[in-house]
Short mmCIF file of C-alpha atoms and ligand atoms in Angstrom, two decimals:
data_model
loop_
_atom_site.label_atom_id
_atom_site.label_comp_id
_atom_site.label_asym_id
_atom_site.label_seq_id
_atom_site.Cartn_x
_atom_site.Cartn_y
_atom_site.Cartn_z
CA UNK V 600 87.22 120.06 90.81
CA UNK V 601 87.27 118.58 87.31
CA UNK V 602 88.25 114.99 86.56
CA UNK V 603 88.97 113.18 83.31
CA UNK V 604 88.08 109.53 82.74
CA UNK V 605 89.68 107.70 79.85
CA UNK V 606 88.57 104.19 78.93
CA UNK V 607 89.23 101.91 75.97
CA UNK V 608 89.23 98.26 74.99
CA UNK V 609 92.63 96.80 75.90
CA UNK V 610 95.18 97.49 73.16
CA UNK V 611 93.39 100.50 71.67
CA UNK V 612 96.32 102.74 72.68
CA UNK V 613 95.07 104.45 75.82
CA UNK V 614 98.34 104.21 77.75
CA UNK V 615 100.37 105.46 74.78
CA UNK V 616 98.03 108.44 74.32
CA UNK V 617 97.88 109.36 78.02
CA UNK V 618 101.68 109.30 78.36
CA UNK V 619 102.08 111.70 75.42
CA UNK V 620 99.24 113.88 76.61
CA UNK V 621 100.76 114.36 80.06
CA UNK V 622 104.02 115.59 78.57
CA UNK V 623 102.13 118.29 76.63
CA UNK V 624 99.69 119.25 79.39
CA UNK V 625 101.29 119.30 82.86
CA UNK V 626 98.10 120.62 84.48
CA UNK V 627 96.77 117.05 84.21
CA UNK V 628 98.10 114.31 86.46
CA UNK V 629 97.78 110.56 85.99
CA UNK V 630 95.91 108.88 88.83
CA UNK V 631 98.03 105.82 89.55
CA UNK V 632 95.83 102.79 90.17
CA UNK V 633 96.55 99.83 92.42
CA UNK V 634 96.48 96.41 90.77
CA UNK V 635 97.05 92.71 91.38
CA UNK V 636 98.28 92.38 87.77
CA UNK V 637 101.91 91.35 87.24
CA UNK V 638 104.18 94.23 86.23
CA UNK V 639 104.89 94.26 82.47
CA UNK V 640 108.38 94.82 81.07
CA UNK V 641 108.88 98.57 80.87
CA UNK V 642 106.39 99.35 83.62
CA UNK V 643 107.45 100.80 86.98
CA UNK V 644 106.03 100.77 90.50
CA UNK V 645 104.48 104.15 91.32
CA UNK V 646 104.51 105.22 87.66
CA UNK V 647 102.10 102.89 85.85
CA UNK V 648 100.55 101.22 88.89
CA UNK V 649 101.06 100.33 92.52
CA UNK V 650 101.47 96.54 92.32
CA UNK V 651 100.07 94.53 95.22
CA UNK V 652 99.15 90.92 95.98
CA UNK V 653 95.55 89.74 95.96
CA UNK V 654 95.45 89.68 99.79
CA UNK V 655 96.94 93.19 100.06
CA UNK V 656 94.33 94.40 97.56
CA UNK V 657 91.47 92.84 99.53
CA UNK V 658 92.78 94.35 102.77
CA UNK V 659 92.66 97.76 101.09
CA UNK V 660 89.07 96.99 100.02
CA UNK V 661 88.14 96.03 103.60
CA UNK V 662 89.72 99.21 104.98
CA UNK V 663 87.64 101.26 102.52
CA UNK V 664 90.73 102.74 100.86
CA UNK V 665 89.32 102.66 97.32
CA UNK V 666 87.12 105.25 95.68
CA UNK V 667 86.25 102.47 93.22
CA UNK V 668 87.60 99.05 92.35
CA UNK V 669 86.74 96.29 89.89
CA UNK V 670 87.80 92.94 88.51
CA UNK V 671 88.93 93.46 84.92
CA UNK V 672 90.25 90.67 82.63
CA UNK V 673 90.98 88.34 85.59
CA UNK V 674 92.86 90.93 87.68
CA UNK V 675 91.81 93.51 90.27
CA UNK V 676 92.26 97.23 89.80
CA UNK V 677 91.33 100.13 92.05
CA UNK V 678 91.56 103.89 92.40
CA UNK V 679 92.67 104.78 95.93
CA UNK V 680 91.23 107.78 97.76
CA UNK V 681 94.79 108.69 98.78
CA UNK V 682 95.80 109.04 95.11
CA UNK V 683 92.93 111.43 94.39
CA UNK V 684 93.79 113.49 97.50
CA UNK V 685 97.44 113.66 96.39
CA UNK V 686 96.46 115.06 92.97
CA UNK V 687 93.97 117.50 94.51
CA UNK V 688 96.68 118.73 96.90
CA UNK V 689 98.84 119.48 93.82
CA UNK V 690 95.93 121.52 92.32
CA UNK V 691 96.06 119.31 89.24
CA UNK V 692 93.28 117.67 87.23
CA UNK V 693 93.29 113.88 87.66
CA UNK V 694 93.20 111.58 84.65
CA UNK V 695 91.63 108.26 85.56
CA UNK V 696 92.55 105.35 83.28
CA UNK V 697 89.75 102.98 84.30
CA UNK V 698 87.58 100.33 82.67
CA UNK V 699 83.89 100.83 81.95
CA UNK V 700 82.88 99.65 85.46
CA UNK V 701 85.29 102.10 87.09
CA UNK V 702 83.97 104.87 84.85
CA UNK V 703 80.41 104.20 86.03
CA UNK V 704 81.46 104.35 89.69
CA UNK V 705 83.54 107.51 89.32
CA UNK V 706 80.75 109.32 87.45
CA UNK V 707 78.51 108.70 90.48
CA UNK V 708 81.13 109.76 92.99
CA UNK V 709 82.80 112.79 91.43
CA UNK V 710 81.50 116.08 90.12
CA UNK V 711 82.48 117.70 86.82
CA UNK V 712 83.63 114.51 85.14
CA UNK V 713 84.62 114.56 81.48
CA UNK V 714 84.85 111.09 79.99
CA UNK V 715 86.55 109.95 76.81
CA UNK V 716 86.27 106.56 75.15
CA UNK V 717 89.11 105.59 72.84
CA UNK V 718 88.43 103.06 70.12
CA UNK V 719 90.69 101.28 67.62
CA UNK V 720 90.00 101.63 63.87
CA UNK V 721 89.06 97.90 63.66
CA UNK V 722 89.06 94.72 65.76
CA UNK V 723 91.69 93.24 63.44
CA UNK V 724 93.98 96.18 64.23
CA UNK V 725 93.14 95.83 67.95
CA UNK V 726 94.31 92.20 67.85
CA UNK V 727 97.41 93.17 65.88
CA UNK V 728 98.33 95.81 68.51
CA UNK V 729 97.78 93.41 71.41
CA UNK V 730 99.90 90.70 69.77
CA UNK V 731 102.59 93.18 68.71
CA UNK V 732 102.80 94.57 72.28
CA UNK V 733 103.84 91.05 73.37
CA UNK V 734 102.91 91.61 77.02
CA UNK V 735 100.10 89.05 77.33
CA UNK V 736 99.83 85.33 76.69
CA UNK V 737 97.57 84.05 73.87
CA UNK V 738 94.94 83.21 76.49
CA UNK V 739 95.10 86.70 78.03
CA UNK V 740 94.82 88.28 74.56
CA UNK V 741 91.74 86.16 73.85
CA UNK V 742 90.16 87.26 77.16
CA UNK V 743 90.87 90.92 76.37
CA UNK V 744 89.48 90.64 72.80
CA UNK V 745 86.38 88.81 74.06
CA UNK V 746 85.75 91.58 76.58
CA UNK V 747 86.13 94.29 73.92
CA UNK V 748 82.58 93.87 72.61
CA UNK V 749 80.96 94.38 76.02
CA UNK V 750 83.21 97.39 76.63
CA UNK V 751 82.34 98.96 73.26
CA UNK V 752 78.63 98.80 74.11
CA UNK V 753 79.34 101.20 77.00
CA UNK V 754 80.36 104.00 74.60
CA UNK V 755 76.93 105.61 75.08
CA UNK V 756 77.93 106.68 78.59
CA UNK V 757 80.95 108.73 77.45
CA UNK V 758 81.09 112.39 76.49
CA UNK V 759 83.64 112.02 73.69
CA UNK V 760 84.84 109.28 71.36
CA UNK V 761 88.34 109.34 69.87
CA UNK V 762 89.35 106.89 67.14
CA UNK V 763 93.00 105.99 67.59
CA UNK V 764 93.92 105.24 63.98
CA UNK V 765 96.69 107.75 63.35
CA UNK V 766 98.42 108.32 66.69
CA UNK V 767 99.20 112.02 66.19
CA UNK V 768 95.64 112.74 65.01
CA UNK V 769 94.18 110.94 68.03
CA UNK V 770 96.56 112.80 70.36
CA UNK V 771 95.55 116.16 68.85
CA UNK V 772 91.86 115.29 69.30
CA UNK V 773 92.32 114.17 72.90
CA UNK V 774 94.37 117.25 73.65
CA UNK V 775 91.68 119.51 72.14
CA UNK V 776 89.02 117.87 74.33
CA UNK V 777 91.07 118.38 77.47
CA UNK V 778 91.93 121.97 76.58
CA UNK V 779 88.22 122.85 76.57
CA UNK V 780 88.12 121.88 80.26
CA UNK V 781 90.64 124.60 81.04
CA UNK V 782 88.27 127.13 79.46
CA UNK V 783 85.22 126.04 81.48
CA UNK V 784 83.65 128.85 83.46
CA UNK V 785 84.25 127.06 86.79
CA UNK V 786 87.93 126.63 85.94
CA UNK V 787 88.27 130.25 84.81
CA UNK V 788 86.60 131.62 87.96
CA UNK V 789 89.78 132.99 89.56
CA UNK V 790 90.89 134.61 86.29
CA UNK V 791 87.58 136.42 85.82
CA UNK V 792 87.52 137.48 89.48
CA UNK V 793 91.00 138.97 89.13
CA UNK V 794 89.78 141.01 86.16
CA UNK V 795 86.73 142.13 88.14
CA UNK V 796 88.98 143.36 90.96
CA UNK V 797 91.03 145.16 88.34
CA UNK V 798 87.87 146.83 87.03
CA UNK V 799 86.95 147.79 90.58
CA UNK V 800 90.33 149.41 91.26
CA UNK V 801 90.59 151.09 87.86
CA UNK V 802 90.08 154.80 87.40
CA UNK V 803 89.05 155.85 83.91
CA UNK V 804 91.22 158.69 82.68
P1 LIG Z 1383 96.12 100.19 75.98
O1 LIG Z 1383 96.74 101.01 77.08
O2 LIG Z 1383 94.85 100.81 75.46
O3 LIG Z 1383 95.94 98.75 76.34
P2 LIG Z 1383 98.66 100.61 74.57
O4 LIG Z 1383 98.85 102.07 74.71
O5 LIG Z 1383 99.51 99.71 75.40
O6 LIG Z 1383 97.11 100.20 74.72
O7 LIG Z 1383 98.85 100.29 73.02
C1 LIG Z 1383 98.81 98.93 72.53
C2 LIG Z 1383 99.87 98.78 71.44
O8 LIG Z 1383 99.48 99.51 70.29
C3 LIG Z 1383 101.25 99.30 71.86
O9 LIG Z 1383 102.25 98.44 71.35
C4 LIG Z 1383 101.31 100.68 71.16
O10 LIG Z 1383 102.64 101.04 70.86
C5 LIG Z 1383 100.48 100.45 69.91
N1 LIG Z 1383 99.75 101.65 69.42
C6 LIG Z 1383 99.13 102.59 70.15
N2 LIG Z 1383 98.53 103.52 69.36
C7 LIG Z 1383 98.80 103.13 68.07
C8 LIG Z 1383 98.46 103.68 66.79
N3 LIG Z 1383 97.74 104.80 66.65
N4 LIG Z 1383 98.90 103.03 65.70
C9 LIG Z 1383 99.63 101.88 65.81
N5 LIG Z 1383 99.99 101.32 66.99
C10 LIG Z 1383 99.57 101.94 68.12
P1 LIG Z 1384 95.97 96.90 81.85
O1 LIG Z 1384 96.12 95.58 82.52
O2 LIG Z 1384 95.95 96.75 80.34
O3 LIG Z 1384 96.92 97.94 82.34
O4 LIG Z 1384 94.52 97.45 82.22
C1 LIG Z 1384 93.38 96.64 82.04
C2 LIG Z 1384 92.12 97.43 82.26
O5 LIG Z 1384 92.04 97.86 83.62
C3 LIG Z 1384 92.02 98.72 81.43
O6 LIG Z 1384 90.69 98.77 80.91
C4 LIG Z 1384 92.23 99.83 82.43
O7 LIG Z 1384 91.56 101.01 82.08
C5 LIG Z 1384 91.60 99.21 83.66
N1 LIG Z 1384 92.03 99.84 84.91
C6 LIG Z 1384 93.26 100.31 85.24
N2 LIG Z 1384 93.24 100.87 86.46
C7 LIG Z 1384 91.96 100.76 86.91
C8 LIG Z 1384 91.31 101.17 88.12
O8 LIG Z 1384 91.88 101.74 89.04
N3 LIG Z 1384 89.98 100.87 88.23
C9 LIG Z 1384 89.29 100.23 87.25
N4 LIG Z 1384 88.00 100.00 87.44
N5 LIG Z 1384 89.88 99.84 86.09
C10 LIG Z 1384 91.19 100.09 85.93
#
């Protein structure tokens, strides 16, 4: 099974890009994380995240329900095993929107991982996007901007880098990366085998 990991400093545009990408490519499915973060305006339970309290989150940790989990910008986030099983059962390719810690864990736990790091064109533009989004307090924006440098240093562990300057250009690049997965030999196995059966059954006139 293939999996896609997408990470970015907060505000780089990862959520915007993933939402558009999923409309174009239904073979991919967003792996919905569980978080202790407060729901933002416009977000929905079971679409963006499963929202839980800190104690509910820690109970899930104790029960071993997470494939990976981490504290990111003062909140807890985790990928549940159940969510991965759900996507597998649908024969879809999961897209994991996780931070750099989550990406490290998933790389160790899953096979055939393709990882993409999305970066903003500049830190000034990153701050502008975070402020313009108006979903965090000044303090939370400062925390997210302060963490951006440490996150950027992790770029060396990713397969692909996409600069989200022009949104459509970034979307085209991300889409092109993901389309190559669908052409991987392992993914094309059934298609080639069907052709081989065809060859086997074919009588040359
Ligand atoms: P992330 O999920 O990485 O934290 P979002 O997708 O929420 O980031 O994007 C942060 C803000 O930047 C949003 O208000 C979004 O509309 C805006 N945005 C995203 N991509 C671009 C872009 N290419 N140009 C300008 N604004 C963008
Ligand atoms: P946000 O609060 O902006 O939605 O997300 C903050 C950060 O948490 C982002 O870097 C996002 O990728 C990360 N994140 C979201 N879900 C998970 C998860 O399940 N695991 C980990 N490790 N990080 C996550």
